[in-house]
Short mmCIF file of C-alpha atoms and ligand atoms in Angstrom, two decimals:
data_model
loop_
_atom_site.label_atom_id
_atom_site.label_comp_id
_atom_site.label_asym_id
_atom_site.label_seq_id
_atom_site.Cartn_x
_atom_site.Cartn_y
_atom_site.Cartn_z
CA UNK K 1 51.46 -45.07 38.27
CA UNK K 2 54.29 -47.61 38.16
CA UNK K 3 56.10 -48.56 34.98
CA UNK K 4 56.41 -52.34 34.99
CA UNK K 5 57.63 -55.17 32.79
CA UNK K 6 55.47 -58.07 31.61
CA UNK K 7 57.46 -60.40 33.83
CA UNK K 8 56.31 -58.41 36.89
CA UNK K 9 52.67 -58.11 35.82
CA UNK K 10 51.22 -60.78 38.11
CA UNK K 11 52.36 -58.78 41.15
CA UNK K 12 50.37 -55.72 40.04
CA UNK K 13 46.91 -57.22 39.58
CA UNK K 14 44.23 -54.67 40.36
CA UNK K 15 46.62 -51.76 39.82
CA UNK K 16 47.01 -49.15 37.14
CA UNK K 17 50.36 -49.51 35.43
CA UNK K 18 52.44 -48.30 32.48
CA UNK K 19 54.00 -50.78 30.08
CA UNK K 20 56.49 -49.98 27.32
CA UNK K 21 56.99 -52.35 24.43
CA UNK K 22 55.87 -53.51 21.01
CA UNK K 23 52.64 -54.78 19.55
CA UNK K 24 53.29 -58.47 19.12
CA UNK K 25 49.95 -59.36 17.59
CA UNK K 26 46.49 -57.93 17.15
CA UNK K 27 43.16 -59.70 16.95
CA UNK K 28 39.80 -58.12 16.82
CA UNK K 29 36.33 -59.49 17.13
CA UNK K 30 34.14 -56.63 16.01
CA UNK K 31 33.80 -54.58 19.15
CA UNK K 32 36.83 -55.86 21.07
CA UNK K 33 40.50 -55.58 20.14
CA UNK K 34 43.06 -57.86 21.73
CA UNK K 35 46.55 -56.37 21.59
CA UNK K 36 49.37 -58.61 22.62
CA UNK K 37 52.16 -56.44 23.98
CA UNK K 38 55.69 -57.80 24.30
CA UNK K 39 58.61 -56.15 26.05
CA UNK K 40 61.40 -58.73 25.99
CA UNK K 41 60.41 -60.21 29.35
CA UNK K 42 57.18 -61.73 28.08
CA UNK K 43 53.90 -61.11 26.29
CA UNK K 44 50.73 -59.82 27.94
CA UNK K 45 47.30 -59.59 26.43
CA UNK K 46 45.72 -56.13 26.37
CA UNK K 47 42.01 -55.53 25.74
CA UNK K 48 40.16 -52.52 24.39
CA UNK K 49 36.38 -52.46 24.02
CA UNK K 50 34.73 -50.08 21.60
CA UNK K 51 31.89 -49.21 23.96
CA UNK K 52 34.23 -48.23 26.81
CA UNK K 53 36.48 -45.92 24.78
CA UNK K 54 35.57 -45.31 21.12
CA UNK K 55 38.56 -43.07 20.32
CA UNK K 56 41.07 -45.48 21.90
CA UNK K 57 39.47 -48.25 19.87
CA UNK K 58 40.14 -46.31 16.65
CA UNK K 59 43.80 -45.77 17.66
CA UNK K 60 44.27 -49.44 18.52
CA UNK K 61 42.60 -50.55 15.33
CA UNK K 62 45.26 -48.72 13.27
CA UNK K 63 48.21 -50.34 15.07
CA UNK K 64 50.18 -52.96 13.20
CA UNK K 65 52.54 -55.64 14.42
CA UNK K 66 55.76 -54.29 15.94
CA UNK K 67 54.43 -50.77 16.43
CA UNK K 68 56.29 -49.45 19.47
CA UNK K 69 53.98 -48.19 22.19
CA UNK K 70 53.61 -47.02 25.75
CA UNK K 71 50.32 -48.20 27.19
CA UNK K 72 48.53 -47.44 30.42
CA UNK K 73 45.88 -49.62 31.94
CA UNK K 74 44.66 -51.80 34.76
CA UNK K 75 45.82 -55.36 35.24
CA UNK K 76 43.07 -57.89 35.83
CA UNK K 77 43.38 -61.47 36.95
CA UNK K 78 42.50 -63.91 34.18
CA UNK K 79 43.30 -67.54 34.72
CA UNK K 80 42.98 -68.32 30.97
CA UNK K 81 45.59 -65.73 29.95
CA UNK K 82 49.28 -66.63 29.81
CA UNK K 83 50.89 -65.22 32.94
CA UNK K 84 47.54 -65.19 34.71
CA UNK K 85 46.50 -61.64 33.87
CA UNK K 86 45.15 -59.34 31.22
CA UNK K 87 45.64 -55.61 30.75
CA UNK K 88 42.58 -53.40 30.35
CA UNK K 89 44.15 -50.68 28.21
CA UNK K 90 43.13 -47.10 28.97
CA UNK K 91 45.68 -45.11 27.00
CA UNK K 92 48.08 -45.76 24.12
CA UNK K 93 51.01 -43.58 23.11
CA UNK K 94 52.45 -44.63 19.76
CA UNK K 95 56.24 -44.22 19.55
CA UNK K 96 56.63 -45.49 16.00
CA UNK K 97 54.22 -47.10 13.64
CA UNK K 98 55.73 -49.24 10.82
CA UNK K 99 54.49 -48.22 7.40
CA UNK K 100 54.97 -51.73 6.04
CA UNK K 101 53.86 -55.11 7.39
CA UNK K 102 56.43 -56.77 9.67
CA UNK K 103 58.25 -59.37 7.53
CA UNK K 104 58.22 -62.15 10.12
CA UNK K 105 54.83 -63.79 10.27
CA UNK K 106 53.60 -65.76 13.24
CA UNK K 107 53.36 -68.90 11.14
CA UNK K 108 55.97 -71.13 9.54
CA UNK K 109 58.40 -69.44 7.14
CA UNK K 110 61.44 -70.91 5.42
CA UNK K 111 64.67 -71.11 7.45
CA UNK K 112 66.56 -69.18 4.75
CA UNK K 113 64.11 -66.29 4.88
CA UNK K 114 64.14 -66.28 8.67
CA UNK K 115 67.94 -66.30 8.81
CA UNK K 116 68.09 -63.43 6.26
CA UNK K 117 65.84 -61.50 8.65
CA UNK K 118 67.50 -62.71 11.82
CA UNK K 119 67.65 -59.13 13.16
CA UNK K 120 63.82 -59.14 13.19
CA UNK K 121 63.22 -62.87 13.68
CA UNK K 122 64.77 -62.69 17.17
CA UNK K 123 61.71 -60.72 18.35
CA UNK K 124 59.31 -63.55 17.70
CA UNK K 125 58.13 -66.93 18.93
CA UNK K 126 60.63 -69.21 20.57
CA UNK K 127 63.58 -66.93 19.75
CA UNK K 128 63.00 -64.75 22.81
CA UNK K 129 62.83 -67.67 25.28
CA UNK K 130 65.93 -69.23 23.71
CA UNK K 131 67.94 -66.02 24.06
CA UNK K 132 66.76 -65.62 27.65
CA UNK K 133 67.91 -69.17 28.36
CA UNK K 134 71.24 -68.29 26.75
CA UNK K 135 71.59 -65.46 29.27
CA UNK K 136 70.99 -67.92 32.12
CA UNK K 137 73.54 -70.36 30.73
CA UNK K 138 76.25 -67.68 30.62
CA UNK K 139 75.44 -66.53 34.15
CA UNK K 140 75.32 -70.09 35.48
CA UNK K 141 78.79 -70.76 34.05
CA UNK K 142 80.20 -67.63 35.69
CA UNK K 143 78.52 -68.38 39.02
CA UNK K 144 79.73 -71.98 38.97
CA UNK K 145 83.35 -71.05 38.42
CA UNK K 146 83.21 -68.18 40.89
CA UNK K 147 81.78 -70.50 43.56
CA UNK K 148 84.54 -73.04 42.83
CA UNK K 149 87.34 -70.52 43.32
CA UNK K 150 88.21 -69.97 39.66
CA UNK K 151 89.58 -66.66 38.44
CA UNK K 152 88.05 -65.22 35.27
CA UNK K 153 90.64 -64.38 32.66
CA UNK K 154 90.90 -63.73 28.91
CA UNK K 155 92.76 -65.06 25.91
CA UNK K 156 93.61 -63.12 22.74
CA UNK K 157 91.55 -63.59 19.58
CA UNK K 158 94.44 -62.62 17.29
CA UNK K 159 97.02 -65.37 17.55
CA UNK K 160 100.13 -66.65 15.82
CA UNK K 161 99.55 -70.42 15.99
CA UNK K 162 96.92 -73.13 15.83
CA UNK K 163 95.46 -75.03 18.78
CA UNK K 164 93.06 -77.47 17.18
CA UNK K 165 94.94 -78.38 14.00
CA UNK K 166 95.71 -76.27 10.97
CA UNK K 167 92.78 -77.20 8.74
CA UNK K 168 90.17 -74.95 10.36
CA UNK K 169 92.19 -71.75 10.76
CA UNK K 170 90.92 -68.38 9.57
CA UNK K 171 94.00 -66.45 8.59
CA UNK K 172 94.31 -62.71 8.27
CA UNK K 173 96.98 -60.30 7.19
CA UNK K 174 98.55 -58.83 10.32
CA UNK K 175 100.72 -55.94 9.14
CA UNK K 176 102.44 -58.15 6.62
CA UNK K 177 102.62 -61.36 8.65
CA UNK K 178 100.04 -64.06 9.02
CA UNK K 179 97.79 -64.12 12.06
CA UNK K 180 94.91 -66.44 12.89
CA UNK K 181 91.61 -66.05 14.66
CA UNK K 182 91.72 -68.13 17.84
CA UNK K 183 90.23 -71.62 17.61
CA UNK K 184 90.36 -71.88 21.39
CA UNK K 185 91.86 -69.87 24.24
CA UNK K 186 93.36 -72.98 25.78
CA UNK K 187 97.09 -72.42 25.32
CA UNK K 188 96.84 -68.97 26.91
CA UNK K 189 94.69 -70.32 29.71
CA UNK K 190 97.42 -72.84 30.46
CA UNK K 191 99.77 -69.88 30.95
CA UNK K 192 97.32 -68.00 33.19
CA UNK K 193 96.63 -71.20 35.17
CA UNK K 194 100.34 -71.32 36.03
CA UNK K 195 99.97 -67.72 37.28
CA UNK K 196 96.59 -68.00 39.03
CA UNK K 197 95.93 -71.71 39.68
CA UNK K 198 92.33 -72.13 38.53
CA UNK K 199 91.14 -70.05 35.61
CA UNK K 200 88.29 -69.85 33.12
CA UNK K 201 87.00 -67.64 30.39
CA UNK K 202 84.02 -67.39 28.11
CA UNK K 203 85.02 -66.14 24.71
CA UNK K 204 84.30 -66.25 21.00
CA UNK K 205 86.32 -68.75 18.97
CA UNK K 206 86.57 -69.32 15.25
CA UNK K 207 86.73 -72.38 13.03
CA UNK K 208 86.88 -72.32 9.26
CA UNK K 209 84.64 -75.40 9.31
CA UNK K 210 83.46 -76.56 5.95
CA UNK K 211 80.72 -78.53 7.73
CA UNK K 212 77.17 -77.50 6.98
CA UNK K 213 75.61 -79.48 9.81
CA UNK K 214 73.13 -78.37 12.46
CA UNK K 215 75.92 -78.46 15.04
CA UNK K 216 78.58 -76.33 13.37
CA UNK K 217 79.16 -72.60 13.41
CA UNK K 218 82.25 -70.77 12.20
CA UNK K 219 82.14 -68.38 15.17
CA UNK K 220 80.88 -69.66 18.49
CA UNK K 221 81.28 -69.08 22.21
CA UNK K 222 83.22 -71.48 24.35
CA UNK K 223 83.57 -71.68 28.12
CA UNK K 224 87.07 -72.94 28.88
CA UNK K 225 88.64 -73.85 32.18
CA UNK K 226 92.22 -74.77 33.05
CA UNK K 227 93.35 -76.03 36.44
CA UNK K 228 96.84 -76.51 37.81
CA UNK K 229 97.37 -79.86 39.60
CA UNK K 230 94.18 -81.41 38.16
CA UNK K 231 94.46 -84.77 36.47
CA UNK K 232 92.16 -86.29 33.86
CA UNK K 233 89.70 -87.60 36.48
CA UNK K 234 89.54 -84.32 38.42
CA UNK K 235 88.88 -82.68 35.07
CA UNK K 236 85.88 -84.91 34.26
CA UNK K 237 84.39 -84.43 37.72
CA UNK K 238 84.57 -80.68 37.30
CA UNK K 239 82.92 -80.93 33.88
CA UNK K 240 79.99 -83.04 35.03
CA UNK K 241 79.36 -80.74 37.97
CA UNK K 242 79.41 -77.73 35.66
CA UNK K 243 76.98 -79.27 33.18
CA UNK K 244 74.57 -80.35 35.92
CA UNK K 245 74.77 -76.89 37.49
CA UNK K 246 74.01 -75.15 34.19
CA UNK K 247 70.99 -77.34 33.48
CA UNK K 248 69.59 -77.07 37.00
CA UNK K 249 70.03 -73.29 37.02
CA UNK K 250 68.19 -72.94 33.73
CA UNK K 251 65.34 -75.16 34.95
CA UNK K 252 65.06 -73.05 38.12
CA UNK K 253 65.35 -69.65 36.46
CA UNK K 254 63.69 -70.21 33.13
CA UNK K 255 60.82 -72.60 33.77
CA UNK K 256 58.38 -70.51 31.75
CA UNK K 257 60.72 -70.36 28.78
CA UNK K 258 61.32 -74.13 28.86
CA UNK K 259 57.56 -74.59 29.09
CA UNK K 260 57.07 -72.42 26.02
CA UNK K 261 59.62 -74.59 24.21
CA UNK K 262 57.74 -77.69 25.43
CA UNK K 263 60.94 -79.06 26.91
CA UNK K 264 60.49 -81.92 29.35
CA UNK K 265 62.33 -80.60 32.41
CA UNK K 266 61.89 -83.84 34.37
CA UNK K 267 63.81 -85.59 31.60
CA UNK K 268 66.53 -82.92 31.67
CA UNK K 269 66.90 -83.26 35.43
CA UNK K 270 67.18 -87.02 35.11
CA UNK K 271 69.80 -86.63 32.37
CA UNK K 272 72.04 -84.54 34.61
CA UNK K 273 71.89 -86.68 37.74
CA UNK K 274 75.53 -87.39 38.63
CA UNK K 275 77.78 -89.11 37.86
CA UNK K 276 77.79 -89.22 34.07
CA UNK K 277 78.76 -92.60 32.61
CA UNK K 278 82.29 -93.07 31.28
CA UNK K 279 83.33 -95.41 28.49
CA UNK K 280 86.64 -95.77 26.75
CA UNK K 281 86.90 -94.98 23.06
CA UNK K 282 87.68 -98.66 22.40
CA UNK K 283 84.57 -99.76 24.31
CA UNK K 284 82.46 -97.23 22.43
CA UNK K 285 83.74 -98.53 19.09
CA UNK K 286 82.90 -102.11 20.07
CA UNK K 287 79.43 -101.11 21.29
CA UNK K 288 78.74 -99.30 18.05
CA UNK K 289 80.06 -102.15 15.91
CA UNK K 290 77.90 -104.60 17.87
CA UNK K 291 74.83 -102.54 17.12
CA UNK K 292 75.60 -102.51 13.40
CA UNK K 293 77.51 -99.26 12.87
CA UNK K 294 80.21 -99.26 10.23
CA UNK K 295 83.04 -97.74 12.23
CA UNK K 296 86.57 -98.82 12.99
CA UNK K 297 89.22 -97.82 15.48
CA UNK K 298 90.71 -94.45 14.58
CA UNK K 299 87.44 -93.09 13.14
CA UNK K 300 85.72 -90.06 14.57
CA UNK K 301 82.12 -90.47 15.64
CA UNK K 302 79.68 -89.09 13.13
CA UNK K 303 76.24 -87.77 14.01
CA UNK K 304 74.58 -91.24 13.91
CA UNK K 305 77.22 -92.70 16.24
CA UNK K 306 76.91 -89.80 18.69
CA UNK K 307 73.14 -90.22 18.65
CA UNK K 308 73.50 -93.96 19.27
CA UNK K 309 75.75 -93.37 22.28
CA UNK K 310 73.24 -90.84 23.63
CA UNK K 311 70.36 -93.30 23.16
CA UNK K 312 72.23 -96.02 24.91
CA UNK K 313 73.12 -94.06 28.05
CA UNK K 314 70.25 -91.52 28.06
CA UNK K 315 72.65 -89.11 29.74
CA UNK K 316 75.72 -87.14 28.76
CA UNK K 317 78.49 -89.72 28.44
CA UNK K 318 82.26 -89.29 28.65
CA UNK K 319 84.21 -91.10 25.97
CA UNK K 320 87.80 -91.26 27.14
CA UNK K 321 91.26 -92.46 26.05
CA UNK K 322 91.11 -91.66 22.34
CA UNK K 323 93.89 -92.77 20.01
CA UNK K 324 96.57 -90.08 20.10
CA UNK K 325 96.56 -89.93 16.30
CA UNK K 326 93.03 -88.48 16.35
CA UNK K 327 93.71 -85.68 18.80
CA UNK K 328 95.76 -82.45 19.01
CA UNK K 329 99.41 -82.18 20.07
CA UNK K 330 98.88 -80.89 23.61
CA UNK K 331 97.22 -83.97 25.15
CA UNK K 332 99.15 -86.14 27.58
CA UNK K 333 99.54 -89.77 26.56
CA UNK K 334 98.31 -92.50 28.91
CA UNK K 335 101.52 -93.63 30.65
CA UNK K 336 100.60 -97.37 30.52
CA UNK K 337 99.24 -97.14 26.97
CA UNK K 338 101.03 -94.38 25.04
CA UNK K 339 98.92 -94.86 21.91
CA UNK K 340 96.00 -93.36 23.85
CA UNK K 341 95.54 -89.89 25.37
CA UNK K 342 94.22 -88.74 28.76
CA UNK K 343 91.31 -87.01 27.13
CA UNK K 344 87.54 -87.20 27.16
CA UNK K 345 84.75 -85.85 24.99
CA UNK K 346 81.38 -85.38 26.65
CA UNK K 347 78.64 -86.54 24.26
CA UNK K 348 75.14 -85.17 24.83
CA UNK K 349 72.01 -87.30 24.90
CA UNK K 350 69.34 -87.03 22.17
CA UNK K 351 71.84 -86.53 19.36
CA UNK K 352 73.05 -83.05 20.38
CA UNK K 353 76.64 -84.14 19.81
CA UNK K 354 79.87 -83.30 21.56
CA UNK K 355 79.33 -80.71 24.29
CA UNK K 356 82.84 -80.69 25.74
CA UNK K 357 86.35 -81.58 24.68
CA UNK K 358 88.90 -81.83 27.47
CA UNK K 359 92.18 -83.42 28.46
CA UNK K 360 95.13 -83.58 30.77
CA UNK K 361 97.95 -81.63 29.12
CA UNK K 362 101.47 -82.69 28.28
CA UNK K 363 103.59 -81.41 31.14
CA UNK K 364 107.18 -82.23 30.16
CA UNK K 365 109.33 -80.41 27.65
CA UNK K 366 110.53 -83.58 25.90
CA UNK K 367 107.07 -84.97 25.31
CA UNK K 368 105.75 -81.65 24.08
CA UNK K 369 108.61 -81.11 21.64
CA UNK K 370 108.11 -84.64 20.35
CA UNK K 371 104.38 -84.16 19.86
CA UNK K 372 104.80 -80.84 18.07
CA UNK K 373 107.20 -82.58 15.69
CA UNK K 374 104.83 -85.51 15.19
CA UNK K 375 102.00 -83.14 14.25
CA UNK K 376 104.43 -81.18 12.01
CA UNK K 377 103.84 -77.91 13.84
CA UNK K 378 106.49 -75.14 13.72
CA UNK K 379 108.23 -75.06 17.09
CA UNK K 380 109.09 -71.31 16.91
CA UNK K 381 105.44 -70.32 17.16
CA UNK K 382 105.13 -72.36 20.35
CA UNK K 383 108.33 -71.32 22.15
CA UNK K 384 106.37 -69.36 24.75
CA UNK K 385 104.14 -72.40 25.31
CA UNK K 386 107.20 -74.61 25.71
CA UNK K 387 108.41 -72.18 28.40
CA UNK K 388 105.46 -73.29 30.54
CA UNK K 389 107.15 -76.72 30.67
CA UNK K 390 110.59 -75.20 31.36
CA UNK K 391 109.58 -73.19 34.43
CA UNK K 392 107.68 -74.94 37.19
CA UNK K 393 105.62 -77.29 35.06
CA UNK K 394 102.88 -79.18 36.91
CA UNK K 395 100.23 -81.70 35.92
CA UNK K 396 97.25 -79.71 34.70
CA UNK K 397 94.02 -80.24 32.83
CA UNK K 398 91.28 -78.29 31.16
CA UNK K 399 88.35 -78.35 28.83
CA UNK K 400 86.14 -76.33 26.52
CA UNK K 401 82.35 -76.41 26.53
CA UNK K 402 80.51 -75.41 23.35
CA UNK K 403 77.84 -73.02 24.56
CA UNK K 404 75.54 -73.06 21.52
CA UNK K 405 75.37 -76.86 21.52
CA UNK K 406 74.65 -76.85 25.25
CA UNK K 407 71.81 -74.37 24.72
CA UNK K 408 70.40 -76.34 21.78
CA UNK K 409 70.27 -79.45 23.97
CA UNK K 410 68.71 -77.66 26.96
CA UNK K 411 66.12 -75.99 24.72
CA UNK K 412 65.50 -79.11 22.66
CA UNK K 413 65.89 -77.20 19.37
CA UNK K 414 67.01 -78.75 16.15
CA UNK K 415 69.69 -76.35 14.88
CA UNK K 416 72.31 -74.41 16.83
CA UNK K 417 71.86 -71.37 14.57
CA UNK K 418 68.91 -70.50 16.86
CA UNK K 419 71.07 -70.78 19.98
CA UNK K 420 73.17 -67.68 19.20
CA UNK K 421 71.85 -64.20 18.34
CA UNK K 422 73.65 -63.94 14.97
CA UNK K 423 74.98 -67.21 13.64
CA UNK K 424 78.08 -67.32 11.46
CA UNK K 425 78.14 -70.31 9.14
CA UNK K 426 79.99 -71.29 6.02
CA UNK K 427 77.34 -69.60 3.85
CA UNK K 428 76.17 -66.91 6.24
CA UNK K 429 77.69 -63.54 7.10
CA UNK K 430 74.46 -61.49 6.85
CA UNK K 431 72.88 -59.87 8.80
O1 LIG E 501 86.64 -80.13 21.20
P1 LIG E 501 87.14 -78.76 20.90
O2 LIG E 501 87.71 -78.51 19.57
O3 LIG E 501 88.19 -78.45 22.06
C1 LIG E 501 89.02 -77.39 22.12
O4 LIG E 501 89.01 -76.42 21.40
C2 LIG E 501 89.93 -77.42 23.32
N1 LIG E 501 91.11 -76.59 23.02
C3 LIG E 501 89.19 -76.94 24.53
C4 LIG E 501 90.00 -76.96 25.78
O5 LIG E 501 90.46 -78.03 26.17
N2 LIG E 501 90.20 -75.83 26.40
O6 LIG E 501 85.97 -77.72 21.15
C5 LIG E 501 85.30 -77.66 22.39
C6 LIG E 501 83.79 -77.68 22.17
C7 LIG E 501 83.29 -78.94 21.47
O7 LIG E 501 83.14 -80.01 22.35
C8 LIG E 501 81.95 -78.45 20.92
O8 LIG E 501 80.94 -78.45 21.92
C9 LIG E 501 82.26 -77.01 20.58
O9 LIG E 501 83.39 -76.63 21.32
N3 LIG E 501 82.51 -76.84 19.15
C10 LIG E 501 81.68 -76.22 18.30
N4 LIG E 501 80.49 -75.64 18.48
C11 LIG E 501 79.89 -75.07 17.41
N5 LIG E 501 80.44 -75.07 16.17
C12 LIG E 501 81.64 -75.65 15.94
N6 LIG E 501 82.18 -75.60 14.72
C13 LIG E 501 82.31 -76.27 17.03
N7 LIG E 501 83.51 -76.90 17.17
C14 LIG E 501 83.60 -77.26 18.46
MG1 LIG E 502 86.46 -81.93 20.24
#
C-alpha cells in the first residue's frame, strides 16, 4: 500500500492507500460518518458506513477535530467531492486525540481571538492556501533572479546605522553600544553588488512603525535587488518583470488555492500584462487634486490616494521622481531637476498599497556626503558606505519588494497579518 498526500489523491483512484494527517471536520448522518482529513496539501473527504464496519464506525464517531490519524482506505472517483475523489476508510490509527475541543471553529471568530491562537488558526480555512501561495512567491522570486543571472547574498540584521530614516529604528544594547535591527539590507547589497555585479536577497527587516494599518508589520520579509551599471529605467523594467513573473508563477502553481480564495485570476493576469504605467509624482498629485483629493506637493500618499491611483490605472503603477525632501539620503537626484530623485514606488491596484520602493543610488562621494549632512546623519557610521564611492564607484540601482503586501494583493485578502505565518505588529508579540 502506498502512503500518499491529499494533493496526489486523484492519481490513485481505485487504489488502496495510506494517508497521514488530521481530522479537519466530522459530519455524521446517522449511519454514515464523513471525516474530512487534511494533511497540509489539501483536504479529502473520507466515508465510513456503520453497516460495512461497525467497530470502525465507533472509533470514527469518537474522533474530534484535529485528532491526528493514519488512515487506510480505497480512493473512489466522486465528481461532487473537492479534488474529484472520496476515501472509503477501512482502518484508522489514532496518533493523538485532543481531550478538549479545538479552539478554532469553522465559522467566523473575532480577529483578536484568531490572532491570539495564530499557532492553531494557521491549520484552518484560507490560512493553508495563503501560506502555500507564500511558498510559491518566495520560490518564484528566487527562480526569477537566478534565471536573470543574479547572485543570492545576505545582509546583516544587526547594524550600526539607519537606512530608511531614524524614526522607525528598533534599537538594542550591543555590549554597551547601540545597535539597530536592519530596516533594509540595501546598503550592504550595494557593497556586494560592487563585488558580484547583480545581487539579491530575501530577508527579514524591522520597522518600529507606530502605524496600526492593514498594511504595516513591524517585522516583515523583503526581497531586495541591487545591480551595478543599472539606471533608474533599467531598475523599473527589472521590477515589472519580477512582479509579473511572481504573479504568473502563482497562478500556474497554485490555481486551486486561488480558487479557494475566490481570486479572479483572469483579472490578476490582466493586471500584470507589461509594461506597467509610469507617472511622475507631480502628475500623480495633479490627478489626485483634480479628482477631489486634499493633497499637496510634498505629501505622502495615504491609503485613499494609493487606492485612487490603483483604480485609475487598474494595474500596478510606478510613481517616479519624488521630491528629494520626502525620500532617504541615498537616492540620486535628477540631474536636470535636482529637487527630484531618480526613484519610483510601485503602487498596487485595488488599494494594496506600495509594493516596491526603488531608486538609482547616489554614486559620487561629494553628493553622498552632502546628502548625509542634509539628512543630519552621522558620517562616521557610514564611512564604509562612503568607501563604495571612493573605490570604483559606478551608476547602480536597486529596490525592495514587500513580500507580505505582494501576497495580500495576489490572494485578495484584506489584512497582511494573514500573509505571514506569525505577524509582528505594534500590539502583537504573541504567539
Ligand atoms: O520603500 P521601502 O522603505 O524601501 C526600502 O527599504 C529600500 N531600502 C529598499 C531598497 O531599495 N533596497 O520598503 C520597501 C517595501 C515597501 O514598498 C513595502 O512594500 C514594504 O517594503 N514595506 C512594508 N511592508 C510591511 N510592513 C511595513 N511596515 C512595511 N514598510 C515597507
Ligand atoms: Mg517606500
